[in-house]
PDB file of C-alpha atoms in Angstrom:
ATOM      1  CA  MET A   1     -99.059  17.313-118.234  1.00  0.00           C
ATOM      2  CA  ARG A   2     -98.419  20.893-117.086  1.00  0.00           C
ATOM      3  CA  ARG A   3     -98.040  21.753-113.422  1.00  0.00           C
ATOM      4  CA  SER A   4    -101.234  23.834-113.530  1.00  0.00           C
ATOM      5  CA  GLN A   5    -103.187  20.891-114.925  1.00  0.00           C
ATOM      6  CA  ILE A   6    -101.851  18.604-112.224  1.00  0.00           C
ATOM      7  CA  ALA A   7    -102.752  21.142-109.544  1.00  0.00           C
ATOM      8  CA  ASP A   8    -106.293  21.404-110.897  1.00  0.00           C
ATOM      9  CA  ARG A   9    -106.769  17.629-110.891  1.00  0.00           C
ATOM     10  CA  LEU A  10    -105.487  17.319-107.322  1.00  0.00           C
ATOM     11  CA  ALA A  11    -107.769  20.138-106.188  1.00  0.00           C
ATOM     12  CA  ALA A  12    -110.766  18.485-107.834  1.00  0.00           C
ATOM     13  CA  ILE A  13    -110.138  15.380-105.741  1.00  0.00           C
ATOM     14  CA  GLY A  14    -109.718  17.507-102.601  1.00  0.00           C
ATOM     15  CA  LEU A  15    -106.031  16.793-102.105  1.00  0.00           C
ATOM     16  CA  PRO A  16    -103.375  19.180-100.757  1.00  0.00           C
ATOM     17  CA  ALA A  17    -101.744  21.629-103.145  1.00  0.00           C
ATOM     18  CA  LEU A  18     -98.474  20.930-104.891  1.00  0.00           C
ATOM     19  CA  PRO A  19     -95.517  22.123-102.783  1.00  0.00           C
ATOM     20  CA  ASP A  20     -92.973  24.388-104.410  1.00  0.00           C
ATOM     21  CA  PRO A  21     -90.491  22.357-106.467  1.00  0.00           C
ATOM     22  CA  LEU A  22     -87.484  21.134-104.530  1.00  0.00           C
ATOM     23  CA  ALA A  23     -84.033  22.517-105.199  1.00  0.00           C
ATOM     24  CA  ALA A  24     -82.882  19.186-106.644  1.00  0.00           C
ATOM     25  CA  PRO A  25     -84.522  15.838-107.455  1.00  0.00           C
ATOM     26  CA  ILE A  26     -85.165  13.296-104.717  1.00  0.00           C
ATOM     27  CA  ALA A  27     -86.766   9.861-104.396  1.00  0.00           C
ATOM     28  CA  ASP A  28     -89.737   8.804-102.312  1.00  0.00           C
ATOM     29  CA  SER A  29     -88.149   5.698-100.826  1.00  0.00           C
ATOM     30  CA  HIS A  30     -91.400   3.961 -99.846  1.00  0.00           C
ATOM     31  CA  THR A  31     -94.903   4.431-101.226  1.00  0.00           C
ATOM     32  CA  HIS A  32     -98.047   2.496-102.217  1.00  0.00           C
ATOM     33  CA  LEU A  33     -99.564   3.866-105.422  1.00  0.00           C
ATOM     34  CA  ASP A  34    -102.068   1.020-105.644  1.00  0.00           C
ATOM     35  CA  THR A  35    -103.502   2.012-102.269  1.00  0.00           C
ATOM     36  CA  VAL A  36    -103.386   5.701-103.224  1.00  0.00           C
ATOM     37  CA  CYS A  37    -105.532   4.835-106.221  1.00  0.00           C
ATOM     38  CA  GLU A  38    -107.975   2.716-104.212  1.00  0.00           C
ATOM     39  CA  MET A  39    -108.365   5.040-101.223  1.00  0.00           C
ATOM     40  CA  VAL A  40    -107.804   8.469-102.721  1.00  0.00           C
ATOM     41  CA  GLY A  41    -108.813   8.121-106.361  1.00  0.00           C
ATOM     42  CA  VAL A  42    -105.468   9.216-107.805  1.00  0.00           C
ATOM     43  CA  ASP A  43    -104.316   6.883-110.557  1.00  0.00           C
ATOM     44  CA  PRO A  44    -100.618   5.977-110.729  1.00  0.00           C
ATOM     45  CA  GLU A  45     -99.994   8.163-113.775  1.00  0.00           C
ATOM     46  CA  LEU A  46    -101.263  11.252-111.945  1.00  0.00           C
ATOM     47  CA  SER A  47     -99.272  10.302-108.842  1.00  0.00           C
ATOM     48  CA  LEU A  48     -96.095  10.075-110.909  1.00  0.00           C
ATOM     49  CA  ALA A  49     -96.801  13.360-112.681  1.00  0.00           C
ATOM     50  CA  ALA A  50     -97.536  15.200-109.417  1.00  0.00           C
ATOM     51  CA  ALA A  51     -94.373  13.812-107.870  1.00  0.00           C
ATOM     52  CA  ALA A  52     -92.233  14.891-110.820  1.00  0.00           C
ATOM     53  CA  ALA A  53     -93.771  18.377-110.728  1.00  0.00           C
ATOM     54  CA  THR A  54     -92.474  18.730-107.166  1.00  0.00           C
ATOM     55  CA  GLY A  55     -89.008  17.324-107.888  1.00  0.00           C
ATOM     56  CA  VAL A  56     -89.726  13.768-106.721  1.00  0.00           C
ATOM     57  CA  THR A  57     -88.405  12.104-109.829  1.00  0.00           C
ATOM     58  CA  ARG A  58     -87.966   8.559-108.525  1.00  0.00           C
ATOM     59  CA  LEU A  59     -89.888   6.327-106.161  1.00  0.00           C
ATOM     60  CA  VAL A  60     -90.044   2.850-104.673  1.00  0.00           C
ATOM     61  CA  GLU A  61     -93.401   1.092-105.030  1.00  0.00           C
ATOM     62  CA  VAL A  62     -93.833  -1.341-102.159  1.00  0.00           C
ATOM     63  CA  GLY A  63     -95.982  -4.455-102.007  1.00  0.00           C
ATOM     64  CA  CYS A  64     -97.693  -5.742 -98.859  1.00  0.00           C
ATOM     65  CA  ASP A  65     -99.351  -8.871-100.259  1.00  0.00           C
ATOM     66  CA  VAL A  66     -99.290 -10.940-103.426  1.00  0.00           C
ATOM     67  CA  ALA A  67    -101.573  -8.596-105.365  1.00  0.00           C
ATOM     68  CA  GLY A  68     -99.704  -5.488-104.259  1.00  0.00           C
ATOM     69  CA  SER A  69     -96.348  -7.064-105.015  1.00  0.00           C
ATOM     70  CA  ARG A  70     -97.482  -8.032-108.505  1.00  0.00           C
ATOM     71  CA  PHE A  71     -98.682  -4.462-109.008  1.00  0.00           C
ATOM     72  CA  ALA A  72     -95.314  -3.097-107.828  1.00  0.00           C
ATOM     73  CA  GLU A  73     -93.373  -5.371-110.155  1.00  0.00           C
ATOM     74  CA  HIS A  74     -95.596  -4.504-113.119  1.00  0.00           C
ATOM     75  CA  LEU A  75     -95.487  -0.750-112.458  1.00  0.00           C
ATOM     76  CA  ALA A  76     -91.697  -0.794-112.163  1.00  0.00           C
ATOM     77  CA  SER A  77     -91.405  -2.795-115.380  1.00  0.00           C
ATOM     78  CA  ARG A  78     -93.260  -0.009-117.252  1.00  0.00           C
ATOM     79  CA  HIS A  79     -91.795   3.112-115.608  1.00  0.00           C
ATOM     80  CA  ARG A  80     -88.047   3.543-115.364  1.00  0.00           C
ATOM     81  CA  GLN A  81     -88.422   6.071-112.529  1.00  0.00           C
ATOM     82  CA  VAL A  82     -89.999   3.337-110.381  1.00  0.00           C
ATOM     83  CA  VAL A  83     -88.425   0.317-108.715  1.00  0.00           C
ATOM     84  CA  ALA A  84     -90.339  -2.341-106.805  1.00  0.00           C
ATOM     85  CA  ALA A  85     -90.230  -3.962-103.392  1.00  0.00           C
ATOM     86  CA  VAL A  86     -92.163  -7.227-102.962  1.00  0.00           C
ATOM     87  CA  ALA A  87     -93.243  -9.001 -99.782  1.00  0.00           C
ATOM     88  CA  ILE A  88     -95.981 -10.247 -97.505  1.00  0.00           C
ATOM     89  CA  HIS A  89     -96.676  -7.697 -94.748  1.00  0.00           C
ATOM     90  CA  PRO A  90     -96.442  -9.195 -91.241  1.00  0.00           C
ATOM     91  CA  ASP A  91    -100.147  -8.653 -90.553  1.00  0.00           C
ATOM     92  CA  GLU A  92    -101.004 -10.304 -93.873  1.00  0.00           C
ATOM     93  CA  ALA A  93     -98.689 -13.200 -93.005  1.00  0.00           C
ATOM     94  CA  ALA A  94    -100.553 -13.806 -89.733  1.00  0.00           C
ATOM     95  CA  GLU A  95    -103.912 -13.677 -91.513  1.00  0.00           C
ATOM     96  CA  LEU A  96    -102.812 -16.081 -94.251  1.00  0.00           C
ATOM     97  CA  ALA A  97    -101.410 -18.569 -91.749  1.00  0.00           C
ATOM     98  CA  ALA A  98    -104.650 -18.452 -89.762  1.00  0.00           C
ATOM     99  CA  ARG A  99    -106.456 -19.413 -92.967  1.00  0.00           C
ATOM    100  CA  SER A 100    -104.060 -22.270 -93.717  1.00  0.00           C
ATOM    101  CA  PRO A 101    -100.302 -22.904 -93.506  1.00  0.00           C
ATOM    102  CA  GLU A 102    -100.308 -23.557 -97.266  1.00  0.00           C
ATOM    103  CA  ALA A 103    -101.716 -20.104 -97.988  1.00  0.00           C
ATOM    104  CA  LEU A 104     -98.688 -18.364 -96.474  1.00  0.00           C
ATOM    105  CA  THR A 105     -96.255 -20.822 -98.045  1.00  0.00           C
ATOM    106  CA  ASP A 106     -97.770 -20.250-101.483  1.00  0.00           C
ATOM    107  CA  ALA A 107     -97.656 -16.479-101.011  1.00  0.00           C
ATOM    108  CA  ILE A 108     -93.968 -16.496-100.064  1.00  0.00           C
ATOM    109  CA  GLU A 109     -93.211 -18.707-103.073  1.00  0.00           C
ATOM    110  CA  GLU A 110     -94.813 -16.070-105.305  1.00  0.00           C
ATOM    111  CA  ILE A 111     -92.716 -13.354-103.633  1.00  0.00           C
ATOM    112  CA  ASP A 112     -89.652 -15.477-104.396  1.00  0.00           C
ATOM    113  CA  ARG A 113     -90.661 -15.571-108.062  1.00  0.00           C
ATOM    114  CA  LEU A 114     -91.307 -11.826-108.228  1.00  0.00           C
ATOM    115  CA  ALA A 115     -88.057 -11.037-106.425  1.00  0.00           C
ATOM    116  CA  GLY A 116     -86.144 -12.731-109.215  1.00  0.00           C
ATOM    117  CA  SER A 117     -88.047 -11.144-112.097  1.00  0.00           C
ATOM    118  CA  GLY A 118     -85.517  -8.468-113.030  1.00  0.00           C
ATOM    119  CA  SER A 119     -83.406  -5.487-112.026  1.00  0.00           C
ATOM    120  CA  HIS A 120     -86.543  -3.346-111.653  1.00  0.00           C
ATOM    121  CA  VAL A 121     -87.233  -5.258-108.409  1.00  0.00           C
ATOM    122  CA  ARG A 122     -84.791  -3.882-105.860  1.00  0.00           C
ATOM    123  CA  ALA A 123     -86.078  -5.015-102.461  1.00  0.00           C
ATOM    124  CA  VAL A 124     -87.863  -7.616-100.410  1.00  0.00           C
ATOM    125  CA  GLY A 125     -90.304  -5.655 -98.307  1.00  0.00           C
ATOM    126  CA  GLU A 126     -92.203  -4.573 -96.535  1.00  0.00           C
ATOM    127  CA  THR A 127     -91.719  -7.434 -94.119  1.00  0.00           C
ATOM    128  CA  GLY A 128     -91.069  -7.508 -90.403  1.00  0.00           C
ATOM    129  CA  ILE A 129     -92.970  -7.457 -87.117  1.00  0.00           C
ATOM    130  CA  ASP A 130     -96.204  -5.688 -86.162  1.00  0.00           C
ATOM    131  CA  HIS A 131     -97.365  -6.028 -82.552  1.00  0.00           C
ATOM    132  CA  HIS A 132     -99.920  -3.244 -82.917  1.00  0.00           C
ATOM    133  CA  ASN A 133    -102.377  -4.766 -85.378  1.00  0.00           C
ATOM    134  CA  THR A 134    -101.796  -8.479 -84.735  1.00  0.00           C
ATOM    135  CA  PRO A 135    -102.829  -9.631 -81.215  1.00  0.00           C
ATOM    136  CA  GLU A 136    -100.304 -11.461 -79.069  1.00  0.00           C
ATOM    137  CA  GLY A 137    -100.486 -15.189 -79.666  1.00  0.00           C
ATOM    138  CA  PRO A 138     -99.807 -17.523 -82.578  1.00  0.00           C
ATOM    139  CA  GLY A 139     -99.718 -14.604 -85.031  1.00  0.00           C
ATOM    140  CA  TRP A 140     -96.548 -13.239 -83.483  1.00  0.00           C
ATOM    141  CA  ALA A 141     -94.696 -16.518 -84.037  1.00  0.00           C
ATOM    142  CA  VAL A 142     -95.954 -16.583 -87.629  1.00  0.00           C
ATOM    143  CA  GLN A 143     -94.629 -13.062 -88.170  1.00  0.00           C
ATOM    144  CA  ARG A 144     -91.187 -14.064 -86.907  1.00  0.00           C
ATOM    145  CA  ASP A 145     -91.086 -17.084 -89.209  1.00  0.00           C
ATOM    146  CA  SER A 146     -92.329 -15.059 -92.177  1.00  0.00           C
ATOM    147  CA  PHE A 147     -89.759 -12.346 -91.477  1.00  0.00           C
ATOM    148  CA  ALA A 148     -87.008 -14.972 -91.392  1.00  0.00           C
ATOM    149  CA  ALA A 149     -88.199 -16.373 -94.726  1.00  0.00           C
ATOM    150  CA  HIS A 150     -88.120 -12.897 -96.276  1.00  0.00           C
ATOM    151  CA  ILE A 151     -84.615 -12.290 -94.946  1.00  0.00           C
ATOM    152  CA  ALA A 152     -83.552 -15.483 -96.716  1.00  0.00           C
ATOM    153  CA  LEU A 153     -85.146 -14.245 -99.960  1.00  0.00           C
ATOM    154  CA  ALA A 154     -83.325 -10.910 -99.755  1.00  0.00           C
ATOM    155  CA  LYS A 155     -80.034 -12.770 -99.412  1.00  0.00           C
ATOM    156  CA  LYS A 156     -80.886 -15.285-102.143  1.00  0.00           C
ATOM    157  CA  HIS A 157     -81.640 -12.556-104.688  1.00  0.00           C
ATOM    158  CA  GLY A 158     -79.084 -10.015-103.479  1.00  0.00           C
ATOM    159  CA  LEU A 159     -81.824  -7.474-102.743  1.00  0.00           C
ATOM    160  CA  THR A 160     -82.371  -4.820-100.103  1.00  0.00           C
ATOM    161  CA  LEU A 161     -84.534  -5.776 -97.105  1.00  0.00           C
ATOM    162  CA  ALA A 162     -87.237  -3.184 -96.282  1.00  0.00           C
ATOM    163  CA  VAL A 163     -88.370  -3.691 -92.691  1.00  0.00           C
ATOM    164  CA  HIS A 164     -91.771  -2.862 -91.197  1.00  0.00           C
ATOM    165  CA  ASP A 165     -91.451  -2.404 -87.430  1.00  0.00           C
ATOM    166  CA  ARG A 166     -94.479  -1.401 -85.394  1.00  0.00           C
ATOM    167  CA  GLN A 167     -93.973  -1.925 -81.666  1.00  0.00           C
ATOM    168  CA  GLY A 168     -91.743  -4.899 -82.448  1.00  0.00           C
ATOM    169  CA  HIS A 169     -88.287  -3.385 -81.997  1.00  0.00           C
ATOM    170  CA  ARG A 170     -86.819  -6.200 -79.897  1.00  0.00           C
ATOM    171  CA  ASP A 171     -88.222  -8.982 -82.077  1.00  0.00           C
ATOM    172  CA  ILE A 172     -86.953  -7.251 -85.214  1.00  0.00           C
ATOM    173  CA  LEU A 173     -83.397  -7.220 -83.890  1.00  0.00           C
ATOM    174  CA  ASP A 174     -83.647 -10.754 -82.491  1.00  0.00           C
ATOM    175  CA  VAL A 175     -84.721 -12.204 -85.837  1.00  0.00           C
ATOM    176  CA  LEU A 176     -82.164 -10.225 -87.821  1.00  0.00           C
ATOM    177  CA  ASP A 177     -79.388 -11.225 -85.427  1.00  0.00           C
ATOM    178  CA  ALA A 178     -80.444 -14.885 -85.562  1.00  0.00           C
ATOM    179  CA  GLU A 179     -80.774 -15.024 -89.346  1.00  0.00           C
ATOM    180  CA  GLY A 180     -77.923 -12.658 -90.205  1.00  0.00           C
ATOM    181  CA  TRP A 181     -78.358  -9.170 -91.569  1.00  0.00           C
ATOM    182  CA  PRO A 182     -78.488  -8.809 -95.376  1.00  0.00           C
ATOM    183  CA  ASP A 183     -75.999  -6.432 -96.960  1.00  0.00           C
ATOM    184  CA  ARG A 184     -78.616  -3.670 -97.318  1.00  0.00           C
ATOM    185  CA  VAL A 185     -81.358  -3.117 -94.733  1.00  0.00           C
ATOM    186  CA  ILE A 186     -83.828  -0.237 -94.552  1.00  0.00           C
ATOM    187  CA  MET A 187     -85.828   0.501 -91.416  1.00  0.00           C
ATOM    188  CA  HIS A 188     -88.989   1.766 -93.089  1.00  0.00           C
ATOM    189  CA  CYS A 189     -90.918   4.554 -91.348  1.00  0.00           C
ATOM    190  CA  PHE A 190     -88.506   4.606 -88.436  1.00  0.00           C
ATOM    191  CA  SER A 191     -90.617   4.882 -85.299  1.00  0.00           C
ATOM    192  CA  ALA A 192     -88.224   4.316 -82.406  1.00  0.00           C
ATOM    193  CA  GLY A 193     -85.754   6.475 -80.546  1.00  0.00           C
ATOM    194  CA  ALA A 194     -82.016   7.013 -80.521  1.00  0.00           C
ATOM    195  CA  ASP A 195     -81.097   3.810 -78.664  1.00  0.00           C
ATOM    196  CA  HIS A 196     -82.813   1.556 -81.202  1.00  0.00           C
ATOM    197  CA  ALA A 197     -81.419   3.694 -84.006  1.00  0.00           C
ATOM    198  CA  ARG A 198     -77.890   3.051 -82.764  1.00  0.00           C
ATOM    199  CA  ARG A 199     -78.487  -0.716 -82.767  1.00  0.00           C
ATOM    200  CA  CYS A 200     -79.686  -0.584 -86.361  1.00  0.00           C
ATOM    201  CA  LEU A 201     -76.905   1.739 -87.465  1.00  0.00           C
ATOM    202  CA  GLU A 202     -74.296  -0.616 -85.988  1.00  0.00           C
ATOM    203  CA  HIS A 203     -75.341  -3.033 -88.732  1.00  0.00           C
ATOM    204  CA  GLY A 204     -75.191  -0.406 -91.470  1.00  0.00           C
ATOM    205  CA  ALA A 205     -78.945   0.018 -91.827  1.00  0.00           C
ATOM    206  CA  TRP A 206     -80.582   3.045 -93.382  1.00  0.00           C
ATOM    207  CA  LEU A 207     -83.283   4.792 -91.356  1.00  0.00           C
ATOM    208  CA  SER A 208     -86.205   6.020 -93.445  1.00  0.00           C
ATOM    209  CA  PHE A 209     -88.206   8.905 -92.005  1.00  0.00           C
ATOM    210  CA  SER A 210     -91.819   9.551 -92.969  1.00  0.00           C
ATOM    211  CA  GLY A 211     -94.119  12.468 -92.226  1.00  0.00           C
ATOM    212  CA  THR A 212     -94.421  11.233 -88.635  1.00  0.00           C
ATOM    213  CA  VAL A 213     -91.047  12.790 -87.830  1.00  0.00           C
ATOM    214  CA  THR A 214     -92.715  16.213 -88.230  1.00  0.00           C
ATOM    215  CA  PHE A 215     -95.419  15.500 -85.620  1.00  0.00           C
ATOM    216  CA  LYS A 216     -95.208  17.298 -82.277  1.00  0.00           C
ATOM    217  CA  SER A 217     -95.331  13.909 -80.526  1.00  0.00           C
ATOM    218  CA  ALA A 218     -92.340  12.578 -82.476  1.00  0.00           C
ATOM    219  CA  ARG A 219     -89.519  13.667 -80.185  1.00  0.00           C
ATOM    220  CA  PRO A 220     -87.958  10.141 -80.100  1.00  0.00           C
ATOM    221  CA  GLN A 221     -87.830   9.996 -83.906  1.00  0.00           C
ATOM    222  CA  ARG A 222     -86.267  13.445 -84.089  1.00  0.00           C
ATOM    223  CA  GLU A 223     -83.646  12.345 -81.565  1.00  0.00           C
ATOM    224  CA  ALA A 224     -82.960   9.324 -83.763  1.00  0.00           C
ATOM    225  CA  LEU A 225     -82.659  11.581 -86.810  1.00  0.00           C
ATOM    226  CA  ALA A 226     -80.174  13.784 -84.988  1.00  0.00           C
ATOM    227  CA  ILE A 227     -77.746  10.906 -84.315  1.00  0.00           C
ATOM    228  CA  THR A 228     -78.066   9.230 -87.722  1.00  0.00           C
ATOM    229  CA  PRO A 229     -75.092   9.718 -90.067  1.00  0.00           C
ATOM    230  CA  HIS A 230     -76.135  11.773 -93.048  1.00  0.00           C
ATOM    231  CA  ASP A 231     -75.381   8.938 -95.460  1.00  0.00           C
ATOM    232  CA  ARG A 232     -77.887   6.663 -93.662  1.00  0.00           C
ATOM    233  CA  ILE A 233     -80.982   8.906 -93.892  1.00  0.00           C
ATOM    234  CA  LEU A 234     -83.877   8.249 -96.270  1.00  0.00           C
ATOM    235  CA  VAL A 235     -87.178  10.056 -96.716  1.00  0.00           C
ATOM    236  CA  GLU A 236     -90.530   8.492 -97.587  1.00  0.00           C
ATOM    237  CA  THR A 237     -94.261   9.108 -97.635  1.00  0.00           C
ATOM    238  CA  ASP A 238     -95.744   5.640 -97.000  1.00  0.00           C
ATOM    239  CA  ALA A 239     -98.580   7.177 -99.040  1.00  0.00           C
ATOM    240  CA  PRO A 240    -101.501   7.365 -98.711  1.00  0.00           C
ATOM    241  CA  PHE A 241    -100.737   7.414 -94.981  1.00  0.00           C
ATOM    242  CA  LEU A 242     -98.638   9.496 -92.549  1.00  0.00           C
ATOM    243  CA  THR A 243     -98.904  12.900 -94.171  1.00  0.00           C
ATOM    244  CA  ALA A 244     -96.492  15.431 -92.699  1.00  0.00           C
ATOM    245  CA  ASP A 245     -97.489  18.466 -90.671  1.00  0.00           C
ATOM    246  CA  PRO A 246     -99.088  20.888 -91.396  1.00  0.00           C
ATOM    247  CA  LEU A 247    -101.236  18.533 -93.504  1.00  0.00           C
ATOM    248  CA  ARG A 248    -101.527  15.745 -90.937  1.00  0.00           C
ATOM    249  CA  GLY A 249    -104.807  13.862 -91.276  1.00  0.00           C
ATOM    250  CA  ARG A 250    -105.145  14.408 -95.017  1.00  0.00           C
ATOM    251  CA  ARG A 251    -104.356  11.760 -97.617  1.00  0.00           C
ATOM    252  CA  ASN A 252    -100.765  11.492 -98.738  1.00  0.00           C
ATOM    253  CA  GLY A 253     -99.017  11.145-102.094  1.00  0.00           C
ATOM    254  CA  PRO A 254     -95.372  10.983-103.222  1.00  0.00           C
ATOM    255  CA  TYR A 255     -95.457  14.667-104.214  1.00  0.00           C
ATOM    256  CA  LEU A 256     -95.911  15.595-100.533  1.00  0.00           C
ATOM    257  CA  VAL A 257     -92.598  14.021 -99.496  1.00  0.00           C
ATOM    258  CA  ALA A 258     -91.184  17.484-100.204  1.00  0.00           C
ATOM    259  CA  HIS A 259     -92.548  18.662 -96.838  1.00  0.00           C
ATOM    260  CA  THR A 260     -90.687  15.953 -94.941  1.00  0.00           C
ATOM    261  CA  ALA A 261     -87.502  16.478 -96.942  1.00  0.00           C
ATOM    262  CA  ARG A 262     -87.517  20.174 -96.080  1.00  0.00           C
ATOM    263  CA  PHE A 263     -88.168  19.395 -92.416  1.00  0.00           C
ATOM    264  CA  ILE A 264     -85.196  17.017 -92.356  1.00  0.00           C
ATOM    265  CA  GLY A 265     -82.966  19.648 -93.932  1.00  0.00           C
ATOM    266  CA  ASP A 266     -84.031  22.230 -91.366  1.00  0.00           C
ATOM    267  CA  ARG A 267     -83.423  19.850 -88.452  1.00  0.00           C
ATOM    268  CA  LEU A 268     -79.969  18.948 -89.750  1.00  0.00           C
ATOM    269  CA  GLY A 269     -78.997  22.513 -90.584  1.00  0.00           C
ATOM    270  CA  LEU A 270     -78.593  21.771 -94.282  1.00  0.00           C
ATOM    271  CA  ASP A 271     -79.592  24.036 -97.123  1.00  0.00           C
ATOM    272  CA  GLU A 272     -82.228  22.557 -99.382  1.00  0.00           C
ATOM    273  CA  LEU A 273     -79.937  21.765-102.295  1.00  0.00           C
ATOM    274  CA  ASP A 274     -77.463  19.842-100.130  1.00  0.00           C
ATOM    275  CA  CYS A 275     -80.263  18.007 -98.336  1.00  0.00           C
ATOM    276  CA  CYS A 276     -81.911  16.922-101.576  1.00  0.00           C
ATOM    277  CA  ARG A 277     -78.645  15.712-103.048  1.00  0.00           C
ATOM    278  CA  MET A 278     -77.922  13.767 -99.855  1.00  0.00           C
ATOM    279  CA  LEU A 279     -81.345  12.100 -99.793  1.00  0.00           C
ATOM    280  CA  ASP A 280     -81.256  11.207-103.477  1.00  0.00           C
ATOM    281  CA  ARG A 281     -77.763   9.750-103.227  1.00  0.00           C
ATOM    282  CA  ASN A 282     -78.796   7.712-100.184  1.00  0.00           C
ATOM    283  CA  SER A 283     -81.825   6.281-101.987  1.00  0.00           C
ATOM    284  CA  SER A 284     -79.609   4.943-104.759  1.00  0.00           C
ATOM    285  CA  ALA A 285     -77.192   3.393-102.284  1.00  0.00           C
ATOM    286  CA  ALA A 286     -79.933   1.840-100.162  1.00  0.00           C
ATOM    287  CA  TYR A 287     -81.660   0.250-103.137  1.00  0.00           C
ATOM    288  CA  GLY A 288     -78.589  -1.151-104.829  1.00  0.00           C
ATOM    289  CA  GLY A 289     -77.738   1.533-107.370  1.00  0.00           C
ATOM    290  CA  GLU A 290     -79.246   4.320-109.411  1.00  0.00           C
ATOM    291  CA  TRP A 291     -82.424   4.004-111.434  1.00  0.00           C
ATOM    292  CA  GLY A 292     -84.487   6.327-113.566  1.00  0.00           C
ATOM    293  CA  THR A 293     -81.426   8.316-114.629  1.00  0.00           C
ATOM    294  CA  ASP A 294     -79.050   8.369-117.558  1.00  0.00           C
ATOM    295  CA  HIS A 295     -76.572   6.425-115.439  1.00  0.00           C
ATOM    296  CA  ASP A 296     -78.628   3.360-114.538  1.00  0.00           C
TER     297      ASP A 296
END
C-alpha cells in the first residue's frame, strides 16, 4: 500500500496525518492494535502499514486480558515485525477475582500457556499495580498477588516483564523486591519522577516513555528522562491512548510514535538518526533480542 493511500484511509477515519518518515527505523515498544481496531476503526493491517510508512517497522502488541493476549500471540505468529506480550492487567485481575477466585486462576494459567507458545512471545505484561482505577480494598491485595504470579511466569519462561504502574510506585517496588526482579524489566508508560526512576534503574530496568512525556504537565517524567542512561530509554504509544502533543486528545496509533521519538531526541540533544538508532537498539535489548529483521 502506497503512503498516499494510507494517508487517504487515515483521513477518511478522521485520524491525524502521517508524520514525516523518521531518519531510521524504530519500534513502538508497547501498543494495543486490538483496541485500536475496536475504538478507532483501524484494522491491524492498516495500523502496520501506517507505522511502516513512518519508519516504525517493529512493534510490541500487548495483551491486557485473556482475549487480548490470545490476539497478541496470534498477531505476532503471523507478522514477523510484531512480537507479543501476554498478561492479565491489574484492573482485570481485581475484577476477575471479585467474580470468583477460580476465574483469575484460570486466566493466569492461560497466560502461562501463551507465554510458552514460541519465540514470537517476548514478554509477560502488562501486569502490575493500578491504584487509580481499582478502589482501595481487597482489589489491591489481589493486584499484588497477581503481579507476583506474573513475575514468576516471566522468570519461568525467561521473558521480559512489562510493568503497568499507575499511582502504585511503592507497591510495585515492594512486590518486585520481595519476589526478585527478572533479568529484563520494562516500566511501561513511565509516569513517575526522577527519584522513582533511579530506584528502577538500580535494578537495570528500562523506562518506556509514551506521549505523556510531551505534555506541559509532565515535568516529573521529563526529569526522569533526563537522568535515564541512553541505553535504558524506550518509546511507545500505548495506542489508542496517550497521543503526544500537539495531537493530545485524538486517538493514537503506532505511526504517531514518531512525534514522541522526536521529542525525546530534542530533549536529549541527539540528532534524529542517532536517537532512532538508540531507541531501536534498546527495544531489541529490552525484549530479548532482535525481531523483524534479517538478523533475528
